[in-house]
Tab-separated table of C-alpha atoms in Angstrom:
chain	number	residue	atom	x	y	z
A	1	GLY	CA	9.002	54.394	-18.371
A	2	ALA	CA	9.301	51.698	-15.760
A	3	TYR	CA	6.388	50.993	-13.457
A	4	VAL	CA	5.265	48.430	-10.898
A	5	GLU	CA	1.636	47.354	-10.539
A	6	ILE	CA	0.999	46.837	-6.801
A	7	HIS	CA	-0.829	43.602	-5.893
A	8	ASP	CA	-0.232	43.298	-2.162
A	9	MET	CA	1.304	44.932	0.872
A	10	ALA	CA	2.884	43.214	3.853
A	11	LEU	CA	4.566	44.083	7.114
A	12	GLY	CA	7.571	41.825	7.505
A	13	SER	CA	10.106	41.132	10.208
A	14	GLY	CA	12.108	44.025	11.597
A	15	GLY	CA	9.354	46.501	10.776
A	16	LYS	CA	9.917	46.312	7.019
A	17	PHE	CA	6.855	47.332	5.026
A	18	THR	CA	6.913	45.684	1.606
A	19	LEU	CA	4.874	46.293	-1.523
A	20	VAL	CA	4.543	43.327	-3.875
A	21	GLY	CA	3.661	43.735	-7.503
A	22	GLN	CA	4.670	43.096	-11.080
A	23	ASN	CA	6.683	45.193	-13.463
A	24	GLY	CA	5.638	45.808	-17.052
A	25	GLN	CA	7.003	42.395	-18.102
A	26	ASN	CA	4.843	40.555	-15.479
A	27	ASN	CA	7.883	39.732	-13.364
A	28	PRO	CA	7.270	39.593	-9.596
A	29	THR	CA	8.901	42.545	-7.880
A	30	GLN	CA	9.302	43.462	-4.202
A	31	ILE	CA	10.014	47.006	-3.076
A	32	LEU	CA	11.102	47.941	0.439
A	33	LEU	CA	8.996	51.025	1.138
A	34	ALA	CA	9.743	51.917	4.744
A	35	ARG	CA	10.954	50.667	8.092
A	36	PHE	CA	8.740	51.431	11.083
A	37	GLN	CA	10.045	52.063	14.565
A	38	GLY	CA	8.233	51.466	17.842
A	39	ASP	CA	5.845	48.761	18.963
A	40	PRO	CA	5.328	45.933	16.468
A	41	LEU	CA	1.940	45.626	14.785
A	42	GLN	CA	-0.175	42.645	15.832
A	43	LEU	CA	-1.514	41.150	12.590
A	44	LYS	CA	-2.624	37.805	14.018
A	45	PRO	CA	-5.767	37.645	16.167
A	46	ARG	CA	-6.135	35.818	19.457
A	47	HIS	CA	-6.899	32.148	19.037
A	48	PHE	CA	-10.571	31.301	18.563
A	49	ALA	CA	-12.626	28.101	18.254
A	50	PHE	CA	-15.935	26.906	16.850
A	51	SER	CA	-18.336	24.430	18.478
A	52	ASN	CA	-18.657	21.311	16.327
A	53	VAL	CA	-22.064	19.730	15.640
A	54	THR	CA	-23.015	16.050	15.511
A	55	GLY	CA	-26.104	14.117	14.532
A	56	VAL	CA	-27.000	16.519	11.721
A	57	LEU	CA	-29.160	15.595	8.756
A	58	PRO	CA	-27.315	14.599	5.580
A	59	SER	CA	-26.806	17.177	2.803
A	60	THR	CA	-27.987	20.162	4.856
A	61	VAL	CA	-26.364	23.560	5.308
A	62	GLN	CA	-24.585	23.819	8.659
A	63	VAL	CA	-23.618	27.214	10.112
A	64	SER	CA	-21.118	27.658	12.935
A	65	ASP	CA	-21.436	29.887	15.948
A	66	ALA	CA	-19.890	33.349	15.543
A	67	VAL	CA	-16.380	34.145	16.739
A	68	GLU	CA	-15.239	37.695	17.475
A	69	VAL	CA	-11.935	38.871	16.029
A	70	GLN	CA	-9.769	40.215	18.881
A	71	GLY	CA	-6.140	40.986	19.610
A	72	LEU	CA	-5.133	42.905	16.471
A	73	THR	CA	-3.469	46.298	16.519
A	74	ASN	CA	-6.256	48.902	16.591
A	75	GLY	CA	-7.230	49.883	13.065
A	76	ALA	CA	-5.519	46.894	11.436
A	77	SER	CA	-7.414	44.813	8.873
A	78	VAL	CA	-6.096	41.323	8.163
A	79	PRO	CA	-6.928	38.638	5.588
A	80	VAL	CA	-9.618	36.015	6.174
A	81	LEU	CA	-10.257	32.910	4.088
A	82	ALA	CA	-12.144	29.632	4.487
A	83	SER	CA	-11.349	26.273	2.929
A	84	GLY	CA	-13.956	23.519	2.658
A	85	GLY	CA	-16.789	26.037	2.981
A	86	LYS	CA	-17.559	29.743	3.102
A	87	TYR	CA	-17.447	32.491	5.728
A	88	SER	CA	-19.564	35.522	6.650
A	89	ILE	CA	-18.467	38.762	8.316
A	90	ASN	CA	-20.939	40.556	10.601
A	91	GLY	CA	-23.957	38.698	9.200
A	92	GLY	CA	-23.155	39.542	5.583
A	93	PRO	CA	-23.396	37.076	2.709
A	94	PHE	CA	-21.285	33.935	2.868
A	95	THR	CA	-18.329	33.956	0.470
A	96	GLY	CA	-15.382	31.842	-0.543
A	97	GLN	CA	-13.347	34.864	-1.663
A	98	LEU	CA	-10.419	36.389	0.201
A	99	GLY	CA	-11.618	39.155	2.546
A	100	TYR	CA	-10.435	41.293	5.449
A	101	VAL	CA	-11.501	41.567	9.098
A	102	LYS	CA	-10.674	43.857	12.020
A	103	ASN	CA	-11.156	43.795	15.799
A	104	GLY	CA	-14.803	43.377	16.761
A	105	ASP	CA	-15.886	41.688	13.523
A	106	LEU	CA	-18.032	38.575	14.007
A	107	VAL	CA	-17.182	35.694	11.678
A	108	MET	CA	-19.156	32.499	10.988
A	109	VAL	CA	-18.534	29.649	8.558
A	110	GLU	CA	-20.905	27.350	6.692
A	111	HIS	CA	-20.757	24.161	4.666
A	112	THR	CA	-23.090	21.421	3.471
A	113	SER	CA	-23.054	18.299	5.627
A	114	ALA	CA	-22.046	14.969	4.120
A	115	ALA	CA	-24.573	12.771	2.306
A	116	PRO	CA	-23.530	9.442	3.897
A	117	SER	CA	-24.332	8.650	7.523
A	118	ALA	CA	-21.637	8.975	10.200
A	119	THR	CA	-19.486	11.146	7.937
A	120	SER	CA	-17.826	14.446	8.819
A	121	VAL	CA	-17.239	17.631	6.835
A	122	THR	CA	-14.787	20.273	8.091
A	123	THR	CA	-14.377	23.934	7.165
A	124	VAL	CA	-11.123	25.629	8.165
A	125	LEU	CA	-11.208	29.391	8.825
A	126	LYS	CA	-7.896	31.248	8.537
A	127	ILE	CA	-7.449	34.773	9.888
A	128	GLY	CA	-4.323	36.918	9.853
A	129	GLY	CA	-0.881	36.264	8.537
A	130	LEU	CA	0.386	37.953	5.436
A	131	ASN	CA	-0.682	37.078	1.906
A	132	LYS	CA	1.964	35.169	0.014
A	133	ALA	CA	3.240	37.243	-2.871
A	134	THR	CA	3.074	34.318	-5.296
A	135	ASN	CA	-0.434	33.175	-4.317
A	136	PRO	CA	-2.773	35.572	-2.462
A	137	TRP	CA	-5.089	32.649	-1.614
A	138	GLN	CA	-2.432	31.276	0.747
A	139	LEU	CA	-1.878	33.022	4.066
A	140	GLN	CA	1.410	32.762	5.950
A	141	ASN	CA	1.071	31.715	9.596
A	142	PRO	CA	-2.631	32.516	10.052
A	143	VAL	CA	-4.627	31.647	13.163
A	144	THR	CA	-6.948	28.783	12.204
A	145	ALA	CA	-10.042	27.088	13.615
A	146	ASN	CA	-12.067	24.125	12.371
A	147	PHE	CA	-15.843	23.777	12.219
A	148	THR	CA	-16.900	20.131	11.789
A	149	SER	CA	-20.355	18.665	11.285
A	150	THR	CA	-21.020	14.917	11.471
A	151	THR	CA	-24.127	13.254	10.066
A	152	HIS	CA	-26.199	10.844	12.142
């Protein structure tokens, strides 16, 4: 029989809830599951920012201050991903893998500072948005913040 292997779920415009997967022949498939009525879900957090650091030693691990995820619909979990470094949720291990956060979670990022003097390294944290069906490592319209360290 026919089947679809579910890889992702997304809430789209107009309250459409979509499942994304592949059929038995590995062809991408989208299925409209339901349409929700009422208040829209908030799947993007409030904007947040990290404090940058300067005058750091070369080739050392730099960790940002923590930012608190706020502004999502209660109970919603949304994607989080860092580029140019790793992130940690609530003091857990740092990772470069796609994860999920909810209101109240504390998120930090880390990277290794540059080896040359007067050189910057930046990690970009992305929270919220919906995973792209063709590439789950890309988020659509996330809220982003940069953490930059500059060597002395």
